[in-house]
Coordinates of N, CA and C and ligand atoms in Angstrom, one line a residue:
X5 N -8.7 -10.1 -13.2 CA -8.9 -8.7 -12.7 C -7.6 -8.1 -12.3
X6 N -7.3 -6.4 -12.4 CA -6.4 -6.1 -11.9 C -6.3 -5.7 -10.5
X7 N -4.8 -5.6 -10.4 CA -4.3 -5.3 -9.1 C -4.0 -4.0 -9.1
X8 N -4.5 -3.2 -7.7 CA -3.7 -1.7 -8.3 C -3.4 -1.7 -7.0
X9 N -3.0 -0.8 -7.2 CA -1.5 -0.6 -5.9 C -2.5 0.8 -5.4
X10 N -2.2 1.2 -3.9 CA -3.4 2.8 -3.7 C -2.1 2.9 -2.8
X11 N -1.6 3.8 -2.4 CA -0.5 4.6 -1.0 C -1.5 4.5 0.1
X12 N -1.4 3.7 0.8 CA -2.6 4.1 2.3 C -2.5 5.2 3.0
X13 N -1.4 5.5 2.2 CA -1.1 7.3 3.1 C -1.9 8.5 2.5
X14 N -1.6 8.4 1.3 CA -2.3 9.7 0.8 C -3.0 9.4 0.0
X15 N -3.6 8.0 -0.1 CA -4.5 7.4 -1.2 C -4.1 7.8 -3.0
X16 N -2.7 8.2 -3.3 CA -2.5 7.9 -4.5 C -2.7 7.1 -5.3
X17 N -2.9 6.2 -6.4 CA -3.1 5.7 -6.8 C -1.7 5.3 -7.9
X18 N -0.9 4.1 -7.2 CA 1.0 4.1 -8.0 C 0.8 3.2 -9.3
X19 N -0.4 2.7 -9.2 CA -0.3 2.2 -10.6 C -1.1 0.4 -10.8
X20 N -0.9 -0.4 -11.4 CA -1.6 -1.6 -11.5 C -1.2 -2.8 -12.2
X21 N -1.4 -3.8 -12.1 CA -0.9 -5.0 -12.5 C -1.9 -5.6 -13.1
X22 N -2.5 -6.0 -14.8 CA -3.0 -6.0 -15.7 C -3.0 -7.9 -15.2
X23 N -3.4 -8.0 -14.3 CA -3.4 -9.6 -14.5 C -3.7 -10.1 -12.9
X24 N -4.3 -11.1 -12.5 CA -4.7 -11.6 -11.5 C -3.6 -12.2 -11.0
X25 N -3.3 -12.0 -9.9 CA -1.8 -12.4 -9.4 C -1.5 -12.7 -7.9
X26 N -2.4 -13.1 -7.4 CA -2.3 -13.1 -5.8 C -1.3 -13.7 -5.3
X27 N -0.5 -13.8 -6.0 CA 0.9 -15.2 -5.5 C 1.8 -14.0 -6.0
X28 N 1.7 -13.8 -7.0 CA 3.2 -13.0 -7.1 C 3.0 -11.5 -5.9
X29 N 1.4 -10.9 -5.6 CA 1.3 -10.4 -4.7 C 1.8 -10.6 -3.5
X30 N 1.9 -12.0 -3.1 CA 2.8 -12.8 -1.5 C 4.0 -12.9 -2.5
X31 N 4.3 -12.8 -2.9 CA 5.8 -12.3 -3.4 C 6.7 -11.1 -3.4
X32 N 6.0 -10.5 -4.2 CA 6.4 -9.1 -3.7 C 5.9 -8.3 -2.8
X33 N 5.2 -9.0 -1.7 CA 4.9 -7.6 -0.4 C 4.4 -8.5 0.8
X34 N 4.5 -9.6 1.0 CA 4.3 -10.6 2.2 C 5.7 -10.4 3.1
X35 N 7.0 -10.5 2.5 CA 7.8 -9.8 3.7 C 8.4 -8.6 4.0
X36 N 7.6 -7.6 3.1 CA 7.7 -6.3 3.6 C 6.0 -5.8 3.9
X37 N 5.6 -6.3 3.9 CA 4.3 -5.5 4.7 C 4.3 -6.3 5.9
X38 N 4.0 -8.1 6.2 CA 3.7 -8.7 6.7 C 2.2 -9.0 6.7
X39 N 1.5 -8.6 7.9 CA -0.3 -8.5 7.8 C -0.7 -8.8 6.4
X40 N -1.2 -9.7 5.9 CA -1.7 -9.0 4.4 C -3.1 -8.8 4.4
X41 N -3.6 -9.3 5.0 CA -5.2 -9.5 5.1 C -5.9 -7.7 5.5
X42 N -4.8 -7.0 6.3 CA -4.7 -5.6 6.6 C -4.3 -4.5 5.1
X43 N -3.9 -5.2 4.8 CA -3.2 -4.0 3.1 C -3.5 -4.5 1.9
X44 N -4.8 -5.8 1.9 CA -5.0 -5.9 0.5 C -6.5 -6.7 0.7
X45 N -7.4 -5.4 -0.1 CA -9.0 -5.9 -0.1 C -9.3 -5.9 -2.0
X46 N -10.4 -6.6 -1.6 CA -11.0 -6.3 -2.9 C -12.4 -5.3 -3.1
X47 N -12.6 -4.7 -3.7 CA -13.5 -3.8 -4.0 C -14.6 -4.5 -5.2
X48 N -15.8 -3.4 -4.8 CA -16.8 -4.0 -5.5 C -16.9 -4.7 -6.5
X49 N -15.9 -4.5 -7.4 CA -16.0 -4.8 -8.9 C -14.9 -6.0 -9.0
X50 N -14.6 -6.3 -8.1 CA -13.6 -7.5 -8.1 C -12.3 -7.8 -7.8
X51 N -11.3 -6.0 -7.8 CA -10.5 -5.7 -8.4 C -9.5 -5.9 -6.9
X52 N -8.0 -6.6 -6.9 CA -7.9 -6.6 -5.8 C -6.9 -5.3 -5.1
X53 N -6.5 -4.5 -4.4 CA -6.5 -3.4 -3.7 C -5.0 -3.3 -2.6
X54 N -4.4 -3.2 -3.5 CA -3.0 -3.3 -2.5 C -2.7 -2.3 -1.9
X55 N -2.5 -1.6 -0.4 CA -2.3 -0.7 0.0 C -1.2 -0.9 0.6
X56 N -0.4 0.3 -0.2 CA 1.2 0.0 0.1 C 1.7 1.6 0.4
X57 N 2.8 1.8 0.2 CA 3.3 3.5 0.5 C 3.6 4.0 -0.6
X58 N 3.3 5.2 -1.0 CA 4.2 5.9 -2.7 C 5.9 6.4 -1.7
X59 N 6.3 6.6 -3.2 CA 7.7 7.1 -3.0 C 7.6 8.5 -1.9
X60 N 6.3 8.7 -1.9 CA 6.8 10.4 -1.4 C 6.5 10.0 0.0
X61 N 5.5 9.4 0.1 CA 5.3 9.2 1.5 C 6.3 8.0 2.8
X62 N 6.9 7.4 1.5 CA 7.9 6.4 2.4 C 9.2 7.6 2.2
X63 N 9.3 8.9 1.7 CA 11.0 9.6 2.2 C 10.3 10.4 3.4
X64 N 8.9 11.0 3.1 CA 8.5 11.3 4.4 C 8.4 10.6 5.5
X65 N 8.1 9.5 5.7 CA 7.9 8.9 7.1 C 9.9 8.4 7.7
X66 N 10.2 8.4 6.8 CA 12.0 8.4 7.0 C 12.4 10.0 7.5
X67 N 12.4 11.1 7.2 CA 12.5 11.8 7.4 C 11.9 12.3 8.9
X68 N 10.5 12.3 8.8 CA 9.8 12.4 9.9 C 9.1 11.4 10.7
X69 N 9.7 10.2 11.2 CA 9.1 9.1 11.7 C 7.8 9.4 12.9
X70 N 8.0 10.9 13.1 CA 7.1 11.0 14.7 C 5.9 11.4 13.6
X71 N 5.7 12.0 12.6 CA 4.0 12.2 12.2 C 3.9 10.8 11.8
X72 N 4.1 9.5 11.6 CA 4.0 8.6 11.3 C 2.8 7.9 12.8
X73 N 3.9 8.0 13.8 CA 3.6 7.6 15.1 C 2.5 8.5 15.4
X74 N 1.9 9.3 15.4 CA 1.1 10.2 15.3 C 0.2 9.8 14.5
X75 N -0.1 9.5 13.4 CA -1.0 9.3 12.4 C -2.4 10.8 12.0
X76 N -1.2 11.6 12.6 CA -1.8 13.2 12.0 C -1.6 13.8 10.9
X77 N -0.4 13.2 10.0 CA 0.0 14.0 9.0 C -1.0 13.4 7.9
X78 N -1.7 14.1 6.8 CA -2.4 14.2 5.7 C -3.7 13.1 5.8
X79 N -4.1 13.8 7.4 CA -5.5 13.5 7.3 C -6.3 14.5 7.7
Ligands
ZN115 ZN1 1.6 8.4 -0.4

């Protein structure tokens, strides 16, 4: 099953990984997310669901760290 990556911010959708991979997933995003059980579900069909940040939303939260702390912006 694939992996697709979604922005938990603005629910983009950045793209997917054509192969079952839950290891290289704790590879690439177990020490920068930490929680994983919080940023990666699987959905109906099997598929598993990485919720991570897009590019636009990680210059925004640098830029503006207080809508972040707020959790007002783009909802
Ligand atoms: Zn985003």
């Amino acid at each position: 099953m694939p992996i697709r990556y979604r922005c938990r911010h603005c629910k983009v959708e950045m793209g997917s990984l054509p192969f079952d991979a839950e290891k290289t997933i704790h590879k690439l995003h177990l020490f920068e997310i930490g929680e994983m059980d919080e940023f990666v579900e699987k959905n109906a069909q099997g598929e598993t669901i990485v919720h991570s940040i897009c590019e636009h939303c990680e210059q925004s939260l640098r830029q503006f760290p207080d809508y972040y702390a707020l959790k007002k912006w783009l909802q």
